[in-house]
Amino acid sequence: MIRPLALAMVLSLAAPSAWAATCSVDLEGTDAMKYNLSEIDVSKSCKSFTINLKHTGKLPRNVMGHNVVIAKPADMKGIDADGMKAGIDADYVKAGDSRVIAHSKLIGGGETTSVSIDPAKLADGPYSFFCSFPGHSAMMKGAIKLTP
């Protein structure tokens, strides 16, 4: 009788950690202009959510750079156009662009970067994540959604 009770107590103590939200995700970009994920779920319970971007290719930043930009799907084309004008030194994101919820720096093959966001900023979604390097957003994009 004591043994099953003790086991139940141990399991009940471990359960909350099993249900805890994961407040980060690892995203990879390749030289073939692809992300390894097409959807990212962000828990409302996270105080901050981090996207860790790794460029798994070998090509340099100026040839095949990748970043991750978070914005509404309808704003992607405009952000891309303004980012192209802003250029590589601005990570292909126009400074102060209010349509951009968050963005990482632009990286080349073998490099990593991270970007963190407040999940509350995603409440009026839907939102997308994409690479703003010229021409990449057609293939390097996905949905980012807020979950309970």
Coordinates of N, CA and C in Angstrom, one line a residue:
M1 N 0.8 -1.2 0.0 CA 0.0 0.0 0.0 C 0.9 1.3 0.0
I2 N 1.9 1.3 0.8 CA 2.8 2.4 0.9 C 3.6 2.6 -0.5
R3 N 4.0 1.5 -1.1 CA 4.8 1.6 -2.3 C 4.0 2.3 -3.4
P4 N 2.7 1.9 -3.7 CA 1.9 2.6 -4.8 C 1.7 4.1 -4.4
L5 N 1.5 4.4 -3.1 CA 1.2 5.7 -2.7 C 2.5 6.6 -2.9
A6 N 3.6 6.0 -2.6 CA 4.9 6.8 -2.8 C 5.1 7.0 -4.3
L7 N 4.9 6.0 -5.1 CA 5.0 6.2 -6.5 C 4.1 7.2 -7.1
A8 N 2.9 7.3 -6.6 CA 1.9 8.3 -7.1 C 2.4 9.7 -6.7
M9 N 3.0 9.8 -5.5 CA 3.5 11.1 -5.1 C 4.6 11.6 -5.9
V10 N 5.5 10.7 -6.2 CA 6.7 11.0 -7.0 C 6.3 11.5 -8.4
L11 N 5.4 10.7 -9.0 CA 4.9 11.0 -10.3 C 4.1 12.4 -10.4
S12 N 3.4 12.7 -9.3 CA 2.6 13.9 -9.3 C 3.6 15.1 -9.2
L13 N 4.7 14.9 -8.5 CA 5.7 16.0 -8.4 C 6.4 16.2 -9.7
A14 N 6.6 15.2 -10.5 CA 7.3 15.3 -11.7 C 6.4 15.8 -12.8
A15 N 5.1 15.6 -12.7 CA 4.2 16.0 -13.8 C 4.2 17.5 -14.2
P16 N 4.2 18.4 -13.3 CA 4.2 19.8 -13.7 C 5.4 20.2 -14.6
S17 N 6.6 19.6 -14.4 CA 7.7 19.9 -15.3 C 7.5 19.3 -16.6
A18 N 6.8 18.2 -16.7 CA 6.6 17.6 -18.0 C 5.6 18.5 -18.8
W19 N 4.7 19.2 -18.1 CA 3.8 20.1 -18.8 C 4.3 21.5 -19.0
A20 N 5.4 21.8 -18.6 CA 6.0 23.2 -18.7 C 6.2 23.5 -20.2
A21 N 5.9 24.8 -20.5 CA 6.1 25.2 -21.9 C 7.5 25.3 -22.3
T22 N 7.8 24.9 -23.5 CA 9.1 25.1 -24.1 C 9.1 26.5 -24.7
C23 N 10.0 27.3 -24.2 CA 10.0 28.7 -24.6 C 11.2 29.1 -25.5
S24 N 11.6 28.1 -26.3 CA 12.6 28.3 -27.4 C 12.5 27.3 -28.4
V25 N 13.0 27.5 -29.6 CA 13.0 26.6 -30.7 C 14.3 26.7 -31.5
D26 N 14.8 25.6 -32.0 CA 16.0 25.7 -32.9 C 15.5 25.6 -34.3
L27 N 15.9 26.6 -35.1 CA 15.5 26.7 -36.5 C 16.8 26.7 -37.3
E28 N 16.8 25.9 -38.4 CA 18.0 25.8 -39.3 C 17.7 26.3 -40.7
G29 N 18.6 27.0 -41.2 CA 18.6 27.4 -42.6 C 19.7 26.8 -43.4
T30 N 19.5 26.4 -44.7 CA 20.5 25.7 -45.5 C 20.9 26.6 -46.7
D31 N 21.9 26.1 -47.3 CA 22.4 26.7 -48.6 C 21.3 26.4 -49.7
A32 N 20.4 25.5 -49.5 CA 19.3 25.3 -50.5 C 18.1 26.2 -50.2
M33 N 18.3 27.2 -49.4 CA 17.2 28.2 -49.1 C 16.0 27.5 -48.5
K34 N 16.2 26.7 -47.5 CA 15.1 26.1 -46.8 C 15.3 26.2 -45.3
Y35 N 14.2 26.3 -44.6 CA 14.2 26.2 -43.1 C 13.9 24.7 -42.8
N36 N 14.3 24.2 -41.7 CA 13.9 22.9 -41.3 C 12.5 22.8 -40.7
L37 N 11.9 24.0 -40.4 CA 10.5 24.0 -39.8 C 9.6 24.8 -40.7
S38 N 8.4 24.5 -40.7 CA 7.4 25.3 -41.5 C 6.4 25.9 -40.5
E39 N 6.4 25.5 -39.2 CA 5.5 26.1 -38.2 C 6.2 26.1 -36.9
I40 N 6.0 27.2 -36.2 CA 6.5 27.4 -34.8 C 5.4 27.7 -33.9
D41 N 5.2 26.9 -32.8 CA 4.2 27.2 -31.8 C 4.8 27.9 -30.6
V42 N 4.2 29.0 -30.2 CA 4.7 29.8 -29.1 C 3.7 29.7 -28.0
S43 N 4.0 29.3 -26.8 CA 3.1 29.1 -25.7 C 2.8 30.5 -25.1
K44 N 1.6 30.8 -24.8 CA 1.2 32.0 -24.1 C 1.8 32.1 -22.7
S45 N 2.2 31.0 -22.1 CA 2.7 30.9 -20.8 C 4.2 31.4 -20.7
C46 N 4.8 31.5 -21.9 CA 6.2 32.0 -21.9 C 6.3 33.5 -21.7
K47 N 7.2 33.9 -20.8 CA 7.5 35.3 -20.6 C 8.2 35.9 -21.8
S48 N 9.1 35.1 -22.4 CA 9.8 35.4 -23.6 C 10.0 34.1 -24.4
F49 N 10.0 34.3 -25.7 CA 10.2 33.1 -26.6 C 11.4 33.4 -27.5
T50 N 12.3 32.4 -27.6 CA 13.6 32.6 -28.4 C 13.6 31.6 -29.5
I51 N 14.0 32.2 -30.7 CA 14.3 31.4 -31.9 C 15.8 31.4 -32.1
N52 N 16.4 30.2 -32.0 CA 17.8 30.1 -32.2 C 18.0 29.6 -33.7
L53 N 18.6 30.5 -34.5 CA 18.8 30.2 -35.9 C 20.2 29.8 -36.1
K54 N 20.4 28.6 -36.8 CA 21.7 28.1 -37.2 C 21.7 27.9 -38.7
H55 N 22.7 28.5 -39.3 CA 22.9 28.4 -40.8 C 23.8 27.1 -41.0
T56 N 23.2 26.1 -41.4 CA 23.9 24.8 -41.6 C 24.7 24.7 -42.9
G57 N 24.6 25.7 -43.7 CA 25.3 25.6 -45.0 C 26.8 26.1 -44.8
K58 N 27.4 26.3 -46.0 CA 28.8 26.7 -46.0 C 29.0 28.1 -46.7
L59 N 28.0 28.6 -47.4 CA 28.1 29.8 -48.2 C 28.1 31.0 -47.2
P60 N 28.9 32.1 -47.6 CA 29.0 33.3 -46.7 C 27.7 34.1 -46.7
R61 N 27.7 35.0 -45.8 CA 26.6 35.9 -45.5 C 26.2 36.7 -46.7
N62 N 27.1 37.2 -47.5 CA 26.8 38.1 -48.6 C 26.3 37.3 -49.8
V63 N 26.5 36.0 -49.8 CA 26.0 35.1 -51.0 C 24.7 34.4 -50.6
M64 N 24.6 33.8 -49.4 CA 23.5 33.0 -49.0 C 23.2 33.3 -47.5
G65 N 23.1 34.5 -47.1 CA 22.8 34.8 -45.8 C 21.4 34.5 -45.4
H66 N 21.2 34.2 -44.1 CA 19.8 34.0 -43.6 C 19.6 34.7 -42.3
N67 N 18.4 35.1 -42.1 CA 17.9 35.7 -40.9 C 16.5 35.2 -40.6
V68 N 15.9 35.6 -39.6 CA 14.5 35.3 -39.3 C 13.8 36.6 -38.9
V69 N 12.7 36.8 -39.6 CA 11.9 38.0 -39.4 C 10.5 37.6 -39.0
I70 N 9.9 38.2 -38.0 CA 8.5 37.9 -37.6 C 7.6 39.0 -37.9
A71 N 6.5 38.8 -38.7 CA 5.6 39.8 -39.1 C 4.3 39.2 -39.6
K72 N 3.3 40.0 -39.8 CA 2.0 39.5 -40.4 C 2.3 39.0 -41.8
P73 N 1.6 38.0 -42.3 CA 1.9 37.5 -43.7 C 1.6 38.6 -44.7
A74 N 0.6 39.4 -44.5 CA 0.3 40.5 -45.5 C 1.4 41.5 -45.6
D75 N 2.3 41.6 -44.6 CA 3.4 42.6 -44.6 C 4.7 42.1 -45.2
M76 N 4.8 40.8 -45.5 CA 6.1 40.2 -45.9 C 6.7 40.9 -47.2
K77 N 5.9 41.1 -48.2 CA 6.4 41.7 -49.5 C 6.9 43.1 -49.2
G78 N 6.2 43.9 -48.5 CA 6.6 45.2 -48.2 C 7.9 45.3 -47.4
I79 N 8.0 44.4 -46.4 CA 9.2 44.3 -45.6 C 10.4 43.9 -46.4
D80 N 10.2 42.9 -47.3 CA 11.2 42.4 -48.2 C 11.7 43.6 -49.1
A81 N 10.8 44.3 -49.7 CA 11.1 45.4 -50.6 C 11.9 46.5 -49.9
D82 N 11.4 46.9 -48.7 CA 12.2 47.9 -47.9 C 13.5 47.4 -47.4
G83 N 13.5 46.1 -47.1 CA 14.8 45.5 -46.6 C 15.8 45.4 -47.7
M84 N 15.4 45.2 -48.9 CA 16.4 45.2 -50.0 C 17.0 46.5 -50.2
K85 N 16.2 47.6 -50.0 CA 16.8 49.0 -50.1 C 17.7 49.2 -48.9
A86 N 17.4 48.7 -47.7 CA 18.2 48.9 -46.5 C 19.5 48.2 -46.7
G87 N 19.6 47.1 -47.4 CA 20.9 46.4 -47.7 C 21.4 45.5 -46.6
I88 N 22.5 44.9 -47.0 CA 23.1 43.8 -46.2 C 23.5 44.3 -44.8
D89 N 24.1 45.5 -44.8 CA 24.6 46.1 -43.5 C 23.4 46.3 -42.5
A90 N 22.2 46.4 -43.0 CA 21.0 46.5 -42.1 C 20.3 45.1 -41.9
D91 N 21.0 44.1 -42.3 CA 20.4 42.7 -42.2 C 19.2 42.6 -43.1
Y92 N 19.1 43.4 -44.1 CA 17.9 43.4 -45.0 C 16.6 43.6 -44.3
V93 N 16.6 44.5 -43.3 CA 15.5 44.9 -42.5 C 15.6 46.4 -42.3
K94 N 14.6 47.1 -42.8 CA 14.5 48.6 -42.7 C 14.5 49.0 -41.2
A95 N 15.4 49.9 -40.8 CA 15.5 50.3 -39.4 C 14.1 50.9 -39.0
G96 N 13.7 50.5 -37.8 CA 12.5 51.0 -37.2 C 11.2 50.6 -37.9
D97 N 11.2 49.6 -38.7 CA 10.0 49.1 -39.5 C 9.0 48.6 -38.5
S98 N 7.9 49.3 -38.3 CA 6.9 49.0 -37.3 C 6.1 47.7 -37.7
R99 N 6.2 47.2 -38.9 CA 5.6 46.0 -39.3 C 6.3 44.8 -38.8
V100 N 7.6 45.0 -38.4 CA 8.4 43.9 -38.0 C 8.3 43.7 -36.5
I101 N 7.8 42.5 -36.0 CA 7.6 42.2 -34.6 C 9.0 42.0 -34.0
A102 N 9.9 41.3 -34.7 CA 11.2 41.0 -34.2 C 12.0 40.4 -35.4
H103 N 13.3 40.6 -35.3 CA 14.2 40.0 -36.4 C 15.6 39.7 -35.8
S104 N 16.2 38.7 -36.4 CA 17.6 38.4 -36.0 C 18.6 39.1 -36.9
K105 N 19.8 39.0 -36.6 CA 20.8 39.5 -37.6 C 21.0 38.5 -38.7
L106 N 21.6 38.9 -39.8 CA 21.9 38.1 -40.9 C 23.2 37.3 -40.7
I107 N 23.1 36.0 -41.0 CA 24.3 35.1 -40.7 C 24.6 34.3 -42.0
G108 N 25.9 33.9 -42.0 CA 26.4 33.1 -43.1 C 26.6 31.6 -42.6
G109 N 27.0 30.8 -43.5 CA 27.2 29.4 -43.3 C 28.0 29.1 -42.0
G110 N 27.6 28.2 -41.2 CA 28.2 27.8 -39.9 C 28.0 28.8 -38.8
E111 N 27.3 29.8 -39.0 CA 27.0 30.8 -37.9 C 25.7 30.6 -37.2
T112 N 25.5 31.2 -36.0 CA 24.3 31.1 -35.3 C 23.9 32.5 -34.8
T113 N 22.6 32.7 -34.5 CA 22.1 33.9 -33.9 C 20.8 33.5 -33.2
S114 N 20.3 34.4 -32.4 CA 19.0 34.2 -31.8 C 18.2 35.5 -31.8
V115 N 16.9 35.4 -31.7 CA 16.0 36.5 -31.5 C 14.9 36.1 -30.5
S116 N 14.6 37.0 -29.6 CA 13.6 36.8 -28.6 C 12.4 37.7 -28.8
I117 N 11.2 37.2 -28.5 CA 10.0 38.0 -28.6 C 9.1 37.8 -27.4
D118 N 8.3 38.8 -27.2 CA 7.3 38.7 -26.1 C 6.1 38.0 -26.8
P119 N 5.6 36.8 -26.3 CA 4.5 36.2 -26.9 C 3.2 37.0 -27.0
A120 N 3.1 37.9 -26.1 CA 1.9 38.8 -26.1 C 1.8 39.6 -27.4
K121 N 2.9 39.8 -28.1 CA 2.9 40.6 -29.3 C 2.3 39.8 -30.5
L122 N 2.1 38.5 -30.3 CA 1.5 37.6 -31.3 C 0.0 37.4 -31.1
A123 N -0.6 38.1 -30.1 CA -2.0 37.8 -29.8 C -3.0 38.2 -30.9
D124 N -2.6 39.2 -31.8 CA -3.5 39.6 -32.8 C -3.1 39.0 -34.2
G125 N -2.6 37.7 -34.2 CA -2.1 37.0 -35.3 C -3.1 36.8 -36.4
P126 N -2.8 36.2 -37.5 CA -1.7 35.3 -37.7 C -0.4 36.0 -38.0
Y127 N 0.7 35.3 -37.7 CA 2.0 35.8 -38.0 C 2.8 34.8 -38.8
S128 N 3.8 35.3 -39.5 CA 4.8 34.4 -40.2 C 6.2 34.7 -39.8
F129 N 7.0 33.7 -40.0 CA 8.5 33.9 -39.9 C 9.1 33.7 -41.3
F130 N 10.1 34.5 -41.6 CA 10.7 34.3 -43.0 C 12.1 34.9 -43.0
C131 N 12.8 34.6 -44.0 CA 14.1 35.2 -44.3 C 14.0 36.3 -45.2
S132 N 14.6 37.5 -44.9 CA 14.4 38.7 -45.7 C 15.6 38.9 -46.7
F133 N 16.6 37.9 -46.7 CA 17.6 38.0 -47.7 C 16.9 38.1 -49.1
P134 N 17.3 38.9 -50.0 CA 16.6 39.1 -51.3 C 16.3 37.7 -52.0
G135 N 15.0 37.5 -52.2 CA 14.6 36.3 -52.9 C 14.3 35.1 -52.1
H136 N 14.7 35.1 -50.8 CA 14.6 33.9 -50.0 C 13.2 33.7 -49.4
S137 N 12.4 34.8 -49.2 CA 11.1 34.6 -48.5 C 10.1 33.8 -49.3
A138 N 10.3 33.6 -50.6 CA 9.4 32.8 -51.4 C 9.5 31.3 -50.9
M139 N 10.6 30.9 -50.4 CA 10.8 29.5 -50.0 C 11.0 29.4 -48.5
M140 N 11.6 30.4 -47.9 CA 12.0 30.3 -46.5 C 11.0 31.1 -45.6
K141 N 9.9 30.4 -45.3 CA 8.8 31.0 -44.6 C 8.0 29.9 -43.8
G142 N 7.3 30.4 -42.9 CA 6.4 29.5 -42.1 C 5.5 30.3 -41.2
A143 N 4.6 29.5 -40.6 CA 3.7 30.1 -39.7 C 4.2 30.1 -38.2
I144 N 3.9 31.2 -37.5 CA 4.3 31.2 -36.1 C 3.0 31.6 -35.4
K145 N 2.6 30.7 -34.4 CA 1.3 30.9 -33.8 C 1.4 30.8 -32.3
L146 N 0.5 31.5 -31.7 CA 0.4 31.5 -30.2 C -0.5 30.3 -29.8
T147 N -0.1 29.6 -28.8 CA -0.8 28.4 -28.3 C -1.1 28.6 -26.8
P148 N -2.1 27.9 -26.3 CA -2.4 28.0 -24.9 C -1.3 27.5 -24.0

